[in-house]
Short mmCIF file of C-alpha atoms in Angstrom, two decimals:
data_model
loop_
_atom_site.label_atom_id
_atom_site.label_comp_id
_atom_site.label_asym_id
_atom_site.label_seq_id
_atom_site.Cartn_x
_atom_site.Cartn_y
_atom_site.Cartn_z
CA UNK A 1 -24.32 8.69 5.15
CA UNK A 2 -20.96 7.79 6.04
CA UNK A 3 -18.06 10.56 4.51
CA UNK A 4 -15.25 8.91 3.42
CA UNK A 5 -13.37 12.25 3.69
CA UNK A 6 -14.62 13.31 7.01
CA UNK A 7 -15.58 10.56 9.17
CA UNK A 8 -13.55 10.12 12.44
CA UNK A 9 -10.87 7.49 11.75
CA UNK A 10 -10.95 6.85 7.81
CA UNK A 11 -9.44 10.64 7.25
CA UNK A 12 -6.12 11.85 6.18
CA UNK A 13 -4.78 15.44 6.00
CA UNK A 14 -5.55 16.83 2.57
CA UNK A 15 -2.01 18.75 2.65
CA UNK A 16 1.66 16.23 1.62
CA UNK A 17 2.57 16.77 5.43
CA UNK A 18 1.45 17.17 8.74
CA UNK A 19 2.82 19.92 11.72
CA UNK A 20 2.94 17.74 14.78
CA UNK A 21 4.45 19.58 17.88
CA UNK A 22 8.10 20.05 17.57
CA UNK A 23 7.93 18.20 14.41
CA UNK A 24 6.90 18.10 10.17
CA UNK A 25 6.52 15.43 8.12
CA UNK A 26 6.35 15.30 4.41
CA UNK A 27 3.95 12.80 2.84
CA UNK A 28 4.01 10.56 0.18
CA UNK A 29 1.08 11.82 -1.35
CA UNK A 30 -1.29 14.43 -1.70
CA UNK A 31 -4.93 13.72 -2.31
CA UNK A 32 -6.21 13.82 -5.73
CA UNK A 33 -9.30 12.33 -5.44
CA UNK A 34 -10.96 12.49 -8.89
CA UNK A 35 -14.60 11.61 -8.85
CA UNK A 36 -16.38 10.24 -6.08
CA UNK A 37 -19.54 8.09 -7.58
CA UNK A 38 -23.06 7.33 -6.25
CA UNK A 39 -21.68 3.42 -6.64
CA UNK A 40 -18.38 4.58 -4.56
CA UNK A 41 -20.58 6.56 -1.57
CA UNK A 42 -22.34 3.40 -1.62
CA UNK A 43 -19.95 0.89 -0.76
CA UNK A 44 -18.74 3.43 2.00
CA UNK A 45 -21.99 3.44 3.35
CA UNK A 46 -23.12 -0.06 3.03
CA UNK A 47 -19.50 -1.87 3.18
CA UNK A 48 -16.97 -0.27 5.51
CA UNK A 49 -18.69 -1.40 8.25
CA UNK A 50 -17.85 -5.03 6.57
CA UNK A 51 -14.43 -4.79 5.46
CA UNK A 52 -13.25 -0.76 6.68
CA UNK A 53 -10.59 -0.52 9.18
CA UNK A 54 -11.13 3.02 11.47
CA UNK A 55 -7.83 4.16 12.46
CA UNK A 56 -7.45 4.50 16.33
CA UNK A 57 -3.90 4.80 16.71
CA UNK A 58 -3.79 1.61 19.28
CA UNK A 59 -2.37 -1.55 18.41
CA UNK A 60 -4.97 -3.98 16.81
CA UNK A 61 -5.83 -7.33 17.58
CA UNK A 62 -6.38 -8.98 13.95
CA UNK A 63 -6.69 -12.25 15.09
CA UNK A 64 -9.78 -11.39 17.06
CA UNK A 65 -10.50 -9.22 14.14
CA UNK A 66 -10.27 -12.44 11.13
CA UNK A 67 -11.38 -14.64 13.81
CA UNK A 68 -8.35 -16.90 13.12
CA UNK A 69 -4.42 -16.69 13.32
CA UNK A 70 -2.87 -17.00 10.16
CA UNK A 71 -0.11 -15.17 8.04
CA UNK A 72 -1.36 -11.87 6.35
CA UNK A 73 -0.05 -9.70 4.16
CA UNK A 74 -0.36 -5.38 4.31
CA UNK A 75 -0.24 -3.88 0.66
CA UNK A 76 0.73 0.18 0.71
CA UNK A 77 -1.20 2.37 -1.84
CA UNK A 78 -3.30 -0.08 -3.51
CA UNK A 79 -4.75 1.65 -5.87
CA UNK A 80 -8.45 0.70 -7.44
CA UNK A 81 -7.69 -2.83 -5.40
CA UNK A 82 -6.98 -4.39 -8.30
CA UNK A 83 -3.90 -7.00 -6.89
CA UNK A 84 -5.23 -7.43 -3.16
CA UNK A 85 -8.21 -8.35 -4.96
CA UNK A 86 -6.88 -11.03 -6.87
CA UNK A 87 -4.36 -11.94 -4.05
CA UNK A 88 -7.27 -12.34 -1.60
CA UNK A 89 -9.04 -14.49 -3.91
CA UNK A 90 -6.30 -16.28 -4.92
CA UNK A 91 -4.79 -16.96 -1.04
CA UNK A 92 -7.00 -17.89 1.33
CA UNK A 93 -4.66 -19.16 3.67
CA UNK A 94 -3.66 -15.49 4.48
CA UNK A 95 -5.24 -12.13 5.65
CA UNK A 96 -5.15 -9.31 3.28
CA UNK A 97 -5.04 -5.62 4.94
CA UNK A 98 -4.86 -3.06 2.18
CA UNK A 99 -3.90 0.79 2.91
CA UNK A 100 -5.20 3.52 0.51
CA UNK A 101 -5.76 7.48 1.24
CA UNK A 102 -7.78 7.72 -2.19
CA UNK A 103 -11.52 7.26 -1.53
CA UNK A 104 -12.51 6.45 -5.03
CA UNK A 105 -10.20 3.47 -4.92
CA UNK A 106 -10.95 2.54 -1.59
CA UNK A 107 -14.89 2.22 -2.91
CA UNK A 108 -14.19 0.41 -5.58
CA UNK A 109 -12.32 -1.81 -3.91
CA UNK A 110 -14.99 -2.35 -1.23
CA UNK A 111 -17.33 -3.34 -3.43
CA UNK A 112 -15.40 -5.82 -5.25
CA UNK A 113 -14.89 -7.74 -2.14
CA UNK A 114 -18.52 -7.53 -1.46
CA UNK A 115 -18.92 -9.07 -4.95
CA UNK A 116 -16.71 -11.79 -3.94
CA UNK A 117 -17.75 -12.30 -0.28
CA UNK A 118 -14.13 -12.39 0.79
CA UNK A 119 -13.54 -13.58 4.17
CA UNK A 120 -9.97 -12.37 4.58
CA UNK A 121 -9.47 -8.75 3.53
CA UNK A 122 -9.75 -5.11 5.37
CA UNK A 123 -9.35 -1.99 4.40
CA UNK A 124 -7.61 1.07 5.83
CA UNK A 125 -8.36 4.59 4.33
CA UNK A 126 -5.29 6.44 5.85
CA UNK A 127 -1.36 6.89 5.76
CA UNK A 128 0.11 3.97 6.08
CA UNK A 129 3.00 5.09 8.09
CA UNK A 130 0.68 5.81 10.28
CA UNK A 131 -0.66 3.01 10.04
CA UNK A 132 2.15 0.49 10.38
CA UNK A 133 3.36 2.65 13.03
CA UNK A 134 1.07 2.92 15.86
CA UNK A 135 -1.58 -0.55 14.34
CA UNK A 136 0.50 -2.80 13.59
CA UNK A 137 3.17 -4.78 15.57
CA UNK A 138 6.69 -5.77 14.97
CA UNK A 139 7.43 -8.88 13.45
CA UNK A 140 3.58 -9.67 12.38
CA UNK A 141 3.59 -9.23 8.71
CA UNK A 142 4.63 -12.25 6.43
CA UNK A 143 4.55 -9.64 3.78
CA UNK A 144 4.49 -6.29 2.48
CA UNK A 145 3.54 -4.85 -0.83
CA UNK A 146 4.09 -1.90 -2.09
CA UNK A 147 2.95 -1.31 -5.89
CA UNK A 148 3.63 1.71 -8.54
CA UNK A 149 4.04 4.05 -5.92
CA UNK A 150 3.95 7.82 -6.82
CA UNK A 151 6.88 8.12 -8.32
CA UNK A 152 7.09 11.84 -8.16
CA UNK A 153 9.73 12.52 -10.97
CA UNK A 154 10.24 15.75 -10.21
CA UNK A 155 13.41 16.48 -9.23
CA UNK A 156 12.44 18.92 -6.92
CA UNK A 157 9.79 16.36 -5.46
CA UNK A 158 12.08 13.84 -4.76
CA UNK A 159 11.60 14.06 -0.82
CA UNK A 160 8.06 12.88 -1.24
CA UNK A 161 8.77 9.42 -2.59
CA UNK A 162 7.97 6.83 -0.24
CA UNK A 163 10.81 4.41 -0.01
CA UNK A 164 13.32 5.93 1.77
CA UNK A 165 16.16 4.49 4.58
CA UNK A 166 13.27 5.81 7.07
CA UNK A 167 10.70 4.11 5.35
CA UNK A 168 12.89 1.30 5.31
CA UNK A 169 13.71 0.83 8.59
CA UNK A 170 10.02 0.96 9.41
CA UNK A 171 9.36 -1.91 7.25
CA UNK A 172 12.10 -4.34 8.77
CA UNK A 173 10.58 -3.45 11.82
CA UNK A 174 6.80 -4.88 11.31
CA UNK A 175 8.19 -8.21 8.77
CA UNK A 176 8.48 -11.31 10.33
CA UNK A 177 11.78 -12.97 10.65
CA UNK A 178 10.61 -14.34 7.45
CA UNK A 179 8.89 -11.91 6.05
CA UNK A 180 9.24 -10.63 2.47
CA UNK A 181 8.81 -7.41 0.71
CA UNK A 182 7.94 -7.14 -3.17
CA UNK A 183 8.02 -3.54 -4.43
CA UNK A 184 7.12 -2.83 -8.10
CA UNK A 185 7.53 0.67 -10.26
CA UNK A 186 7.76 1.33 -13.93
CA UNK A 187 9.86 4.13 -12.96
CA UNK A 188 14.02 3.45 -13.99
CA UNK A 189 15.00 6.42 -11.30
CA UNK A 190 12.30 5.06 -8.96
CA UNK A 191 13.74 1.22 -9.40
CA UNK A 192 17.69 3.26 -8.81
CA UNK A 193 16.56 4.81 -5.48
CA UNK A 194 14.97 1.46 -4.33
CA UNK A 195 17.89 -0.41 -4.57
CA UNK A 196 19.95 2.18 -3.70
CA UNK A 197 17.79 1.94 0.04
CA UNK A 198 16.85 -1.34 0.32
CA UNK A 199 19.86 -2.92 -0.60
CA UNK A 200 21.65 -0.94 1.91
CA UNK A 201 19.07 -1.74 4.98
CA UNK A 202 20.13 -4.14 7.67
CA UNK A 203 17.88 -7.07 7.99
CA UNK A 204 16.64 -6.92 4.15
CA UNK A 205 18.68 -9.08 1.10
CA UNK A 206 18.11 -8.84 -1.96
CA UNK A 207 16.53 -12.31 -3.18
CA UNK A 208 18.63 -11.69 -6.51
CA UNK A 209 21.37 -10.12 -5.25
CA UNK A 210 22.71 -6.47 -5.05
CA UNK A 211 20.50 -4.37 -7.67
CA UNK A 212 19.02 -7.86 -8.50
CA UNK A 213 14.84 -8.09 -9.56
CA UNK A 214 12.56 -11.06 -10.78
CA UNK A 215 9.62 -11.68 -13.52
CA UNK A 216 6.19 -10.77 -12.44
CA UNK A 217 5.28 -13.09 -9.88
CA UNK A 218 2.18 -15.05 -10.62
CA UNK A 219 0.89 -13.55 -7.33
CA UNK A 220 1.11 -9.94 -8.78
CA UNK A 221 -1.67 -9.67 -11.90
CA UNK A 222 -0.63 -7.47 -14.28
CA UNK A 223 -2.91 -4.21 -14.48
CA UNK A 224 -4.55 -1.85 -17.21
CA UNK A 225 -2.24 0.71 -16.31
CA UNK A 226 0.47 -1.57 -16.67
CA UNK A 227 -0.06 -2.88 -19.75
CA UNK A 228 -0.54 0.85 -20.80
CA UNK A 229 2.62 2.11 -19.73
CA UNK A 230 4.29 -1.30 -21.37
CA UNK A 231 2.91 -0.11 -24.89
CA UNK A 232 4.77 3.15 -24.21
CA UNK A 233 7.78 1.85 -23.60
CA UNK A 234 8.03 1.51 -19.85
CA UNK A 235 10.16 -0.94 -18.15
CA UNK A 236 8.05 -2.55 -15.27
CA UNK A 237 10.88 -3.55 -12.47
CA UNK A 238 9.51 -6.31 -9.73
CA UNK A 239 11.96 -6.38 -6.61
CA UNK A 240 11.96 -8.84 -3.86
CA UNK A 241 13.57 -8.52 -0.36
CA UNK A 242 13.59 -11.55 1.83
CA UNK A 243 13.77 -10.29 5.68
CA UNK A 244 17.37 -11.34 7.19
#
């Protein structure tokens, strides 16, 4: 039986940061993992092999990996897989690596692709800054999406939010010269601190302008949760940054 939360290369630390020698680093998240199904341990067991992703800590090699070269796309915190789904489904052309620390997402989302036999879509089950810092090489990502990410309204827990100017950085670093990331929150303060980065990081612009955002693009399908939060009153913001 493969353990999503134990196994040797799909684990993260259960604690929002990590003690590394001479160093700490706050995370992004901590790991609320809800239930874990029967259905969920299933598609760990029968489909990571298929479409899981083992972190290593080495650069990969994702041509050899897709067994083609083409332009692919990394999307941060992905949730129950709902989007990279769709977007795999709905763009062939491109390779569709998804990175999630929540197993019961990660397990749906496994066997969705299964469902759909999709040919161009892996799974991480780590940190991503991990991920697209020791994985994944400058310059090789035609895009990056990052979705709802926890937007931690606490004041106090303001430190934990993910986009941030080191964040930032980090993600000029692995686009391609031209590259794009698309960031989406129903969070006003979230959507303030967003621009308030991005729009200040060399090699990003604004494809609006400064403080600028766009309709849903037809690429991005709109979720439950969404549509939830829309009844309540909640402003969904969709930002796009084209890589200068």
């Amino acid at each position: 039986m493969t353990d999503p939360f134990s196994s040797e290369g799909a684990k993260v630390p259960a604690k929002p940061f990590t003690v590394e020698p001479g160093r700490r680093r706050i995370r992004s998240f901590v790991l609320r993992q809800g239930r874990f199904t029967p259905a969920q341990q299933k598609a760990f067991d029968e489909q990571w092999p298929r479409f899981g992703l083992d972190y290593a800590g080495t650069p990969r090699d994702f041509d050899a990996l897709f067994g083609r070269h083409a332009p692919r796309i990394v999307e941060i915190g992905f949730g129950n897989g709902e989007a990279l789904r769709y977007s795999a489904a709905l763009d062939p052309a491109r390779d569709h690596i998804g990175i999630e620390v929540h197993a019961p997402g990660v397990g749906r989302l496994l066997n969705a692709l299964a469902s759909d036999d999709a040919k161009n879509a892996r799974l991480y089950h780590h940190d991503a800054v991990e991920v697209l810092e020791n994985e994944i090489a400058d310059a090789s990502l035609d895009e990056i999406r990052i979705y709802f990410p926890d937007p931690w309204h606490k004041k106090r827990h303001g430190k934990r939010r993910l986009v941030n100017t080191e964040f930032a950085a980090l993600l000029v670093r692995k686009l391609a010269p031209t590259g794009r990331l698309h960031l989406a929150t129903d969070w006003p303060d979230y959507a303030e601190q967003m621009w308030d980065v991005l729009d200040a990081t060399p090699g990003l612009v604004n494809r609006e302008g400064p403080r600028g955002q766009v309709p849903r693009p037809a690429w991005r399908p709109q979720t439950h949760f969404e549509t939830r939060g829309q009844r309540l009153g909640h402003p969904v913001f969709d930002l796009i940054y084209d890589r200068a």
